[in-house]
Short mmCIF file of C-alpha atoms and ligand atoms in Angstrom, two decimals:
data_model
loop_
_atom_site.label_atom_id
_atom_site.label_comp_id
_atom_site.label_asym_id
_atom_site.label_seq_id
_atom_site.Cartn_x
_atom_site.Cartn_y
_atom_site.Cartn_z
CA UNK A 26 28.36 6.77 -5.54
CA UNK A 27 27.79 10.49 -5.43
CA UNK A 28 27.58 10.56 -9.21
CA UNK A 29 24.25 8.77 -9.05
CA UNK A 30 22.39 11.66 -7.52
CA UNK A 31 24.04 14.13 -9.85
CA UNK A 32 23.12 11.99 -12.80
CA UNK A 33 19.67 11.70 -11.35
CA UNK A 34 19.21 15.46 -11.19
CA UNK A 35 20.36 15.62 -14.77
CA UNK A 36 17.77 13.10 -15.79
CA UNK A 37 15.05 15.09 -14.05
CA UNK A 38 16.08 18.22 -15.84
CA UNK A 39 15.84 16.51 -19.20
CA UNK A 40 12.52 14.88 -18.32
CA UNK A 41 13.94 11.64 -19.65
CA UNK A 42 11.10 9.22 -20.22
CA UNK A 43 11.39 5.82 -18.59
CA UNK A 44 10.27 2.73 -20.46
CA UNK A 45 6.80 1.97 -19.14
CA UNK A 46 5.81 -0.17 -22.08
CA UNK A 47 4.35 -3.66 -21.79
CA UNK A 48 6.68 -6.14 -23.54
CA UNK A 49 5.01 -8.06 -26.36
CA UNK A 50 6.60 -11.27 -25.04
CA UNK A 51 4.57 -11.17 -21.80
CA UNK A 52 2.11 -14.00 -21.27
CA UNK A 53 -1.52 -12.84 -21.04
CA UNK A 54 -1.17 -9.31 -19.68
CA UNK A 55 -4.93 -8.71 -19.60
CA UNK A 56 -7.75 -9.80 -17.33
CA UNK A 57 -10.98 -11.49 -18.31
CA UNK A 58 -12.54 -12.06 -14.89
CA UNK A 59 -15.37 -10.05 -13.37
CA UNK A 60 -15.00 -8.02 -10.20
CA UNK A 61 -17.07 -10.47 -8.17
CA UNK A 62 -15.06 -13.42 -9.45
CA UNK A 63 -11.82 -11.68 -8.52
CA UNK A 64 -13.07 -10.93 -5.03
CA UNK A 65 -14.12 -14.57 -4.54
CA UNK A 66 -10.89 -15.99 -5.93
CA UNK A 67 -8.81 -13.89 -3.52
CA UNK A 68 -11.05 -14.46 -0.49
CA UNK A 69 -11.21 -18.22 -1.12
CA UNK A 70 -7.40 -18.33 -1.16
CA UNK A 71 -7.29 -16.33 2.09
CA UNK A 72 -9.81 -18.73 3.64
CA UNK A 73 -7.61 -21.70 2.78
CA UNK A 74 -4.69 -19.90 4.43
CA UNK A 75 -6.60 -19.02 7.59
CA UNK A 76 -7.49 -22.70 7.84
CA UNK A 77 -3.84 -23.11 8.82
CA UNK A 78 -3.99 -20.54 11.63
CA UNK A 79 -2.62 -21.49 15.03
CA UNK A 80 -4.68 -19.03 17.05
CA UNK A 81 -2.50 -19.50 20.14
CA UNK A 82 0.43 -17.71 18.50
CA UNK A 83 -1.19 -16.00 15.48
CA UNK A 84 1.03 -17.91 13.09
CA UNK A 85 0.16 -20.25 10.25
CA UNK A 86 1.19 -23.88 10.01
CA UNK A 87 4.09 -24.24 7.63
CA UNK A 88 5.07 -20.55 7.52
CA UNK A 89 7.89 -18.63 9.16
CA UNK A 90 7.24 -15.66 11.42
CA UNK A 91 7.55 -12.85 8.93
CA UNK A 92 5.61 -14.83 6.35
CA UNK A 93 2.74 -15.05 8.84
CA UNK A 94 2.85 -11.26 9.19
CA UNK A 95 2.37 -11.01 5.44
CA UNK A 96 -0.86 -12.99 5.66
CA UNK A 97 -2.31 -10.41 8.06
CA UNK A 98 -1.35 -7.54 5.79
CA UNK A 99 -2.91 -8.99 2.66
CA UNK A 100 -6.10 -9.72 4.58
CA UNK A 101 -6.26 -6.07 5.62
CA UNK A 102 -5.61 -4.98 2.04
CA UNK A 103 -8.38 -7.28 0.83
CA UNK A 104 -10.85 -5.48 3.10
CA UNK A 105 -9.53 -2.09 2.09
CA UNK A 106 -9.82 -2.83 -1.62
CA UNK A 107 -13.28 -4.36 -1.38
CA UNK A 108 -14.55 -1.84 1.18
CA UNK A 109 -15.66 -4.63 3.52
CA UNK A 110 -14.81 -5.91 7.00
CA UNK A 111 -14.73 -9.58 6.02
CA UNK A 112 -11.28 -10.17 7.48
CA UNK A 113 -11.16 -7.49 10.13
CA UNK A 114 -11.98 -9.52 13.23
CA UNK A 115 -9.46 -12.22 12.33
CA UNK A 116 -6.74 -9.65 11.68
CA UNK A 117 -7.42 -7.73 14.90
CA UNK A 118 -7.43 -10.94 16.94
CA UNK A 119 -4.26 -12.19 15.33
CA UNK A 120 -2.40 -8.95 15.86
CA UNK A 121 -3.55 -8.60 19.42
CA UNK A 122 -2.24 -12.11 20.05
CA UNK A 123 1.08 -11.26 18.43
CA UNK A 124 1.51 -8.06 20.42
CA UNK A 125 0.55 -9.78 23.67
CA UNK A 126 3.07 -12.58 23.20
CA UNK A 127 6.05 -10.63 21.96
CA UNK A 128 7.31 -7.17 22.82
CA UNK A 129 7.08 -5.03 19.71
CA UNK A 130 5.63 -8.03 17.86
CA UNK A 131 9.12 -9.45 17.57
CA UNK A 132 9.33 -13.13 18.33
CA UNK A 133 13.09 -13.23 18.15
CA UNK A 134 14.18 -9.85 19.49
CA UNK A 135 16.93 -9.98 16.96
CA UNK A 136 15.95 -7.80 14.06
CA UNK A 137 16.40 -4.10 14.15
CA UNK A 138 13.14 -3.18 12.65
CA UNK A 139 10.95 -6.07 13.48
CA UNK A 140 9.05 -5.24 10.41
CA UNK A 141 10.93 -4.94 7.20
CA UNK A 142 13.13 -7.95 7.30
CA UNK A 143 12.92 -11.59 6.79
CA UNK A 144 10.66 -11.98 9.76
CA UNK A 145 7.64 -9.80 10.40
CA UNK A 146 7.37 -8.01 7.17
CA UNK A 147 4.17 -6.20 6.64
CA UNK A 148 2.93 -2.79 5.84
CA UNK A 149 1.04 -0.42 8.01
CA UNK A 150 -2.64 -0.94 7.69
CA UNK A 151 -4.14 2.09 9.22
CA UNK A 152 -6.67 1.44 6.50
CA UNK A 153 -8.67 -0.63 8.90
CA UNK A 154 -8.53 2.11 11.46
CA UNK A 155 -6.09 0.23 13.64
CA UNK A 156 -2.34 0.44 13.86
CA UNK A 157 -1.66 -3.09 12.80
CA UNK A 158 1.16 -5.36 11.94
CA UNK A 159 4.78 -5.12 12.39
CA UNK A 160 5.48 -2.23 10.15
CA UNK A 161 8.04 0.33 11.08
CA UNK A 162 5.29 2.87 11.71
CA UNK A 163 3.46 0.78 14.24
CA UNK A 164 6.71 -0.34 15.77
CA UNK A 165 7.75 3.23 16.14
CA UNK A 166 4.46 4.18 17.68
CA UNK A 167 4.86 1.38 20.19
CA UNK A 168 8.61 1.54 20.43
CA UNK A 169 9.74 5.15 20.35
CA UNK A 170 13.45 5.32 19.84
CA UNK A 171 13.87 2.13 17.82
CA UNK A 172 14.47 3.89 14.56
CA UNK A 173 16.55 6.61 16.16
CA UNK A 174 18.89 3.99 17.58
CA UNK A 175 19.17 1.97 14.41
CA UNK A 176 19.43 4.62 11.74
CA UNK A 177 22.84 6.18 11.25
CA UNK A 178 22.62 9.93 11.81
CA UNK A 179 24.74 12.53 10.04
CA UNK A 180 26.64 13.15 13.31
CA UNK A 181 27.35 9.45 13.80
CA UNK A 182 28.49 9.09 10.20
CA UNK A 183 30.95 11.95 10.55
CA UNK A 184 32.23 10.88 13.97
CA UNK A 185 32.49 7.26 12.83
CA UNK A 186 30.73 5.79 15.83
CA UNK A 187 27.36 5.06 17.36
CA UNK A 188 26.56 4.05 20.92
CA UNK A 189 24.62 0.98 19.79
CA UNK A 190 27.53 -0.61 17.91
CA UNK A 191 30.87 -1.86 19.16
CA UNK A 192 32.79 -1.15 15.94
CA UNK A 193 33.72 2.00 14.06
CA UNK A 194 31.60 3.25 11.19
CA UNK A 195 32.78 4.34 7.79
CA UNK A 196 31.66 7.95 7.34
CA UNK A 197 31.26 7.46 3.63
CA UNK A 198 31.34 4.56 1.21
CA UNK A 199 32.16 5.28 -2.43
CA UNK A 200 32.02 8.97 -1.68
CA UNK A 201 28.48 9.06 -0.28
CA UNK A 202 27.54 9.54 3.35
CA UNK A 203 26.45 6.49 5.30
CA UNK A 204 23.89 8.60 7.16
CA UNK A 205 20.35 7.32 6.65
CA UNK A 206 21.19 3.62 6.56
CA UNK A 207 19.35 1.40 9.05
CA UNK A 208 21.11 -1.51 10.71
CA UNK A 209 19.76 -4.96 9.98
CA UNK A 210 20.10 -6.18 13.56
CA UNK A 211 20.44 -4.41 16.91
CA UNK A 212 23.19 -6.79 18.07
CA UNK A 213 26.16 -4.58 18.92
CA UNK A 214 28.61 -6.46 16.69
CA UNK A 215 26.36 -6.88 13.64
CA UNK A 216 27.72 -4.60 10.91
CA UNK A 217 25.14 -4.99 8.16
CA UNK A 218 22.98 -2.19 6.85
CA UNK A 219 20.52 -3.47 4.33
CA UNK A 220 17.86 -2.27 1.99
CA UNK A 221 14.95 -4.02 3.60
CA UNK A 222 15.50 -2.39 6.98
CA UNK A 223 16.16 0.97 5.37
CA UNK A 224 13.25 0.93 2.93
CA UNK A 225 10.29 1.41 5.21
CA UNK A 226 10.10 4.58 7.23
CA UNK A 227 7.76 6.65 5.11
CA UNK A 228 4.55 5.09 6.40
CA UNK A 229 5.51 6.35 9.81
CA UNK A 230 5.86 9.86 8.49
CA UNK A 231 2.47 9.59 6.84
CA UNK A 232 0.77 8.04 9.86
CA UNK A 233 2.10 10.56 12.37
CA UNK A 234 2.58 13.67 10.23
CA UNK A 235 5.74 14.15 12.29
CA UNK A 236 8.55 15.89 10.41
CA UNK A 237 11.28 13.92 12.17
CA UNK A 238 9.98 10.80 10.45
CA UNK A 239 9.80 12.31 7.00
CA UNK A 240 13.41 13.46 7.50
CA UNK A 241 14.35 9.92 8.55
CA UNK A 242 12.54 8.43 5.56
CA UNK A 243 14.16 10.91 3.20
CA UNK A 244 17.63 10.09 4.57
CA UNK A 245 16.87 6.38 4.22
CA UNK A 246 15.72 6.72 0.62
CA UNK A 247 18.84 8.78 -0.16
CA UNK A 248 20.99 6.05 1.39
CA UNK A 249 19.47 3.35 -0.82
CA UNK A 250 19.75 5.58 -3.88
CA UNK A 251 23.42 6.28 -3.17
CA UNK A 252 24.59 2.89 -1.93
CA UNK A 253 22.30 0.07 -2.83
CA UNK A 254 20.85 0.65 -6.27
CA UNK A 255 22.65 -1.04 -9.15
CA UNK A 256 23.22 0.59 -12.53
CA UNK A 257 19.97 -0.98 -13.76
CA UNK A 258 17.90 0.55 -10.91
CA UNK A 259 17.46 -2.77 -9.08
CA UNK A 260 17.97 -2.64 -5.31
CA UNK A 261 20.93 -4.53 -3.85
CA UNK A 262 20.98 -6.18 -0.44
CA UNK A 263 23.63 -5.18 2.12
CA UNK A 264 26.52 -2.80 2.83
CA UNK A 265 28.90 -3.41 5.72
CA UNK A 266 29.00 -0.24 7.83
CA UNK A 267 32.48 -1.01 9.14
CA UNK A 268 34.35 -1.55 5.86
CA UNK A 269 31.97 -0.72 2.96
CA UNK A 270 32.04 -4.28 1.65
CA UNK A 271 28.81 -5.34 -0.03
CA UNK A 272 26.64 -8.36 -0.64
CA UNK A 273 27.26 -10.03 -4.03
CA UNK A 274 25.95 -8.03 -6.99
CA UNK A 275 24.02 -11.16 -7.96
CA UNK A 276 21.84 -10.91 -4.84
CA UNK A 277 18.86 -9.36 -6.53
CA UNK A 278 15.71 -10.18 -4.59
CA UNK A 279 12.22 -9.01 -5.49
CA UNK A 280 11.41 -7.85 -2.00
CA UNK A 281 14.26 -5.34 -1.70
CA UNK A 282 13.11 -3.54 -4.82
CA UNK A 283 9.46 -4.07 -3.90
CA UNK A 284 9.82 -2.40 -0.50
CA UNK A 285 11.74 0.48 -2.04
CA UNK A 286 8.96 1.03 -4.59
CA UNK A 287 6.38 0.95 -1.81
CA UNK A 288 8.38 3.29 0.40
CA UNK A 289 9.11 5.73 -2.42
CA UNK A 290 5.47 5.94 -3.43
CA UNK A 291 4.56 6.89 0.14
CA UNK A 292 7.54 9.24 0.48
CA UNK A 293 6.57 11.05 -2.72
CA UNK A 294 3.13 11.65 -1.22
CA UNK A 295 4.43 12.68 2.19
CA UNK A 296 7.06 15.10 0.93
CA UNK A 297 5.47 16.25 -2.33
CA UNK A 298 9.02 16.13 -3.73
CA UNK A 299 9.00 15.04 -7.37
CA UNK A 300 12.56 13.71 -6.99
CA UNK A 301 11.04 10.66 -5.31
CA UNK A 302 8.32 10.29 -7.91
CA UNK A 303 10.92 10.23 -10.68
CA UNK A 304 13.04 7.69 -8.81
CA UNK A 305 9.94 5.60 -8.14
CA UNK A 306 9.09 5.50 -11.84
CA UNK A 307 12.64 4.51 -12.76
CA UNK A 308 12.82 1.73 -10.18
CA UNK A 309 9.34 0.46 -10.98
CA UNK A 310 10.16 0.34 -14.69
CA UNK A 311 13.32 -1.62 -13.88
CA UNK A 312 11.56 -4.02 -11.52
CA UNK A 313 8.90 -4.97 -14.03
CA UNK A 314 11.28 -5.36 -16.99
CA UNK A 315 14.27 -7.03 -15.32
CA UNK A 316 15.42 -10.54 -16.19
CA UNK A 317 16.70 -10.99 -12.61
CA UNK A 318 13.56 -12.75 -11.41
CA UNK A 319 11.29 -13.47 -14.37
CA UNK A 320 11.30 -15.09 -17.78
CA UNK A 321 10.65 -13.36 -21.11
CA UNK A 322 7.01 -14.20 -20.53
CA UNK A 323 7.06 -11.92 -17.47
CA UNK A 324 6.12 -14.64 -14.99
CA UNK A 325 8.14 -14.38 -11.76
CA UNK A 326 10.33 -17.43 -11.18
CA UNK A 327 12.03 -16.42 -7.92
CA UNK A 328 11.31 -18.43 -4.78
CA UNK A 329 10.14 -21.69 -6.29
CA UNK A 330 10.25 -24.34 -3.61
CA UNK A 331 7.70 -27.10 -3.99
CA UNK A 332 8.67 -29.34 -1.09
CA UNK A 333 9.94 -27.11 1.74
CA UNK A 334 9.37 -23.55 2.90
CA UNK A 335 12.16 -21.03 2.90
CA UNK A 336 12.33 -17.26 3.23
CA UNK A 337 12.70 -16.51 -0.44
CA UNK A 338 9.36 -18.11 -1.33
CA UNK A 339 7.52 -15.14 0.12
CA UNK A 340 9.66 -12.37 -1.39
CA UNK A 341 7.71 -11.99 -4.62
CA UNK A 342 4.49 -11.23 -2.72
CA UNK A 343 6.28 -8.20 -1.24
CA UNK A 344 7.14 -6.92 -4.72
CA UNK A 345 3.53 -7.27 -5.84
CA UNK A 346 2.30 -5.42 -2.76
CA UNK A 347 4.74 -2.58 -3.42
CA UNK A 348 3.69 -2.35 -7.06
CA UNK A 349 0.06 -2.20 -6.00
CA UNK A 350 0.83 0.60 -3.55
CA UNK A 351 2.58 2.57 -6.31
CA UNK A 352 -0.41 1.93 -8.59
CA UNK A 353 -2.87 3.21 -6.01
CA UNK A 354 -0.82 6.37 -5.40
CA UNK A 355 -0.13 7.19 -9.08
CA UNK A 356 -3.56 8.25 -10.32
CA UNK A 357 -2.16 10.66 -12.89
CA UNK A 358 0.43 8.34 -14.42
CA UNK A 359 -1.69 6.19 -16.71
CA UNK A 360 1.31 4.51 -18.33
CA UNK A 361 2.64 3.40 -14.94
CA UNK A 362 -0.79 2.16 -13.89
CA UNK A 363 -1.24 0.26 -17.12
CA UNK A 364 2.19 -1.36 -16.73
CA UNK A 365 1.48 -2.46 -13.17
CA UNK A 366 -1.96 -3.74 -14.17
CA UNK A 367 -0.41 -5.78 -16.99
CA UNK A 368 2.41 -7.12 -14.81
CA UNK A 369 0.02 -8.21 -12.08
CA UNK A 370 -2.34 -9.74 -14.65
CA UNK A 371 0.56 -11.78 -16.06
CA UNK A 372 1.16 -13.22 -12.58
CA UNK A 373 -2.59 -13.61 -11.97
CA UNK A 374 -3.25 -15.54 -15.16
CA UNK A 375 -0.18 -17.72 -14.61
CA UNK A 376 -1.31 -18.57 -11.09
CA UNK A 377 -4.85 -19.40 -12.17
CA UNK A 378 -3.98 -21.27 -15.35
CA UNK A 379 -0.64 -22.92 -14.56
CA UNK A 380 -0.27 -23.17 -10.78
CA UNK A 381 -3.78 -23.56 -9.31
CA UNK A 382 -5.30 -26.65 -7.78
CA UNK A 383 -8.76 -25.46 -6.78
CA UNK A 384 -8.16 -22.47 -4.50
CA UNK A 385 -4.60 -23.49 -3.66
CA UNK A 386 -1.47 -22.41 -5.48
CA UNK A 387 2.04 -23.69 -6.08
CA UNK A 388 5.03 -21.47 -5.32
CA UNK A 389 5.98 -22.21 -8.93
CA UNK A 390 3.88 -19.70 -10.80
CA UNK A 391 4.80 -21.32 -14.11
CA UNK A 392 3.33 -24.57 -12.77
CA UNK A 393 2.65 -27.37 -12.50
CA UNK A 394 -0.12 -27.37 -9.88
CA UNK A 395 0.59 -29.44 -6.81
CA UNK A 396 -0.94 -30.39 -3.50
CA UNK A 397 -1.43 -27.52 -1.04
CA UNK A 398 1.57 -25.91 0.65
CA UNK A 399 1.26 -22.98 3.08
CA UNK A 400 4.16 -21.14 1.49
CA UNK A 401 2.85 -21.47 -2.06
CA UNK A 402 -0.47 -20.16 -0.79
CA UNK A 403 1.11 -17.21 1.00
CA UNK A 404 3.10 -16.21 -2.08
CA UNK A 405 -0.06 -16.08 -4.22
CA UNK A 406 -2.25 -13.99 -1.92
CA UNK A 407 -0.95 -10.51 -2.78
CA UNK A 408 -1.35 -11.20 -6.51
CA UNK A 409 -4.94 -12.36 -6.09
CA UNK A 410 -5.91 -9.40 -3.91
CA UNK A 411 -4.06 -6.78 -5.98
CA UNK A 412 -5.70 -8.12 -9.14
CA UNK A 413 -9.09 -7.06 -7.75
CA UNK A 414 -7.95 -3.45 -7.64
CA UNK A 415 -5.69 -2.99 -10.65
CA UNK A 416 -8.41 -4.25 -12.99
CA UNK A 417 -11.09 -1.94 -11.67
C1 LIG B 503 -8.13 2.21 1.93
O1 LIG B 503 -6.91 2.77 2.37
C2 LIG B 503 -6.67 4.10 1.93
C3 LIG B 503 -5.27 4.50 2.34
O2 LIG B 503 -5.08 4.39 3.71
C4 LIG B 503 -7.75 5.00 2.51
O3 LIG B 503 -7.57 6.31 2.05
C5 LIG B 503 -9.13 4.47 2.08
O4 LIG B 503 -10.13 5.25 2.69
C6 LIG B 503 -9.28 3.02 2.48
N1 LIG B 503 -10.55 2.53 1.95
C7 LIG B 503 -11.44 1.92 2.70
C8 LIG B 503 -12.69 1.48 2.00
O5 LIG B 503 -11.27 1.71 3.89
C1 LIG B 504 14.90 -21.51 -1.25
O1 LIG B 504 14.71 -22.66 -2.05
C2 LIG B 504 14.99 -22.46 -3.43
C3 LIG B 504 14.58 -23.71 -4.18
O2 LIG B 504 15.11 -24.86 -3.56
C4 LIG B 504 16.46 -22.09 -3.59
O3 LIG B 504 16.74 -21.83 -4.94
C5 LIG B 504 16.76 -20.87 -2.78
O4 LIG B 504 18.12 -20.57 -2.81
C6 LIG B 504 16.32 -21.03 -1.32
N1 LIG B 504 16.47 -19.75 -0.66
C7 LIG B 504 16.93 -19.60 0.58
C8 LIG B 504 16.93 -18.22 1.12
O5 LIG B 504 17.28 -20.55 1.24
C1 LIG B 505 -4.56 -31.07 -5.66
O1 LIG B 505 -4.61 -30.99 -4.25
C2 LIG B 505 -5.05 -32.20 -3.63
C3 LIG B 505 -5.20 -31.90 -2.14
O2 LIG B 505 -4.06 -31.27 -1.62
C4 LIG B 505 -4.03 -33.29 -3.93
O3 LIG B 505 -4.46 -34.48 -3.35
C5 LIG B 505 -3.91 -33.47 -5.43
O4 LIG B 505 -2.91 -34.38 -5.73
C6 LIG B 505 -3.56 -32.11 -6.07
N1 LIG B 505 -3.56 -32.22 -7.52
C7 LIG B 505 -2.44 -32.06 -8.24
C8 LIG B 505 -2.62 -32.09 -9.73
O5 LIG B 505 -1.34 -31.92 -7.75
#
């Protein structure tokens, strides 16, 4: 889809304004709660979650592995946003346990990136002064070579092969190079390249200041832009590196777009290249206005599962975290910040008014409240913590 980038340059040149308006149909897009109330609401929800901690393996009862990683990252963000160390000791202990049990913090040794996928799935939190969680940056710091092996280079794309895979690679799909894509799994016969594994490298560039990582992150962002963004600027899931076949166009998950927004906001900072800022604004506008995962009222309806956990329950938290990251890195774009604030407040008010039972939350943000579930709790945490910051 070479035409995309050409079109994109054209859009830049015309300074085409994206729609950053707040739809009038959204339910309660403003906040009425004080700063101290917001801090307490978020910390109380975290405290309920940490009540489920199994300290022997740093996981939480009722959650999958990557969902547990997301608890650590929101706890770190809570401290960062409030300027406290309330959660620091718990996070450090939990991560040390994870690293001591599993090489590269990967329980399964099956995912390429150990960080961006459906398992450990958290962002770098150098904010606490420690290289935490299973982000690509910290993985790379502890696992030099992981990204290099898993990301298709320009030479591998043109030669059609890589030493880590047993099949031949398509050099291009739909006219665009496959260089930059990151394999979903390291298994030699697994052919999938997906958005979630490809969407993460820019924290590493920022954390290390190393140009090889900003080049890798730039190639990855170009790959998603060329191959896995639909015509409405929503991120798709997977492309097969061997035959260019794709996941169904109906596979539109919050977390793929959320991680891309997060990665682009960091990449724009790292490179200073306004191409990424413009793309970020377009994708963020699409993510907040799409009907793929929310009703006309703006409340996210993806990942509702009231009786059992599954991976998709936690996806929406990843979108909210990415939107918050874009908010915090977009000081000069008041329209974007106001849109993100409104979108997060819609989710916040829905959680508190429709889905809350005390300090516990249903995975159905439109309600009704129910008895505590770990996965409903996890899904709510990033909204509650982000709402502290976006309303400041
Ligand atoms: C929060 O994180 C940002 C980004 O890493 C950092 O610049 C800031 O100093 C942190 N704030 C606190 C209070 O730690
Ligand atoms: C998770 O459960 C929900 C509700 O039952 C369902 O719609 C969804 O397809 C499930 N997702 C996965 C990844 O199994
Ligand atoms: C609220 O949670 C408690 C404890 O989990 C549960 O017993 C009660 O039924 C819940 N209330 C509603 C309205 O679901």
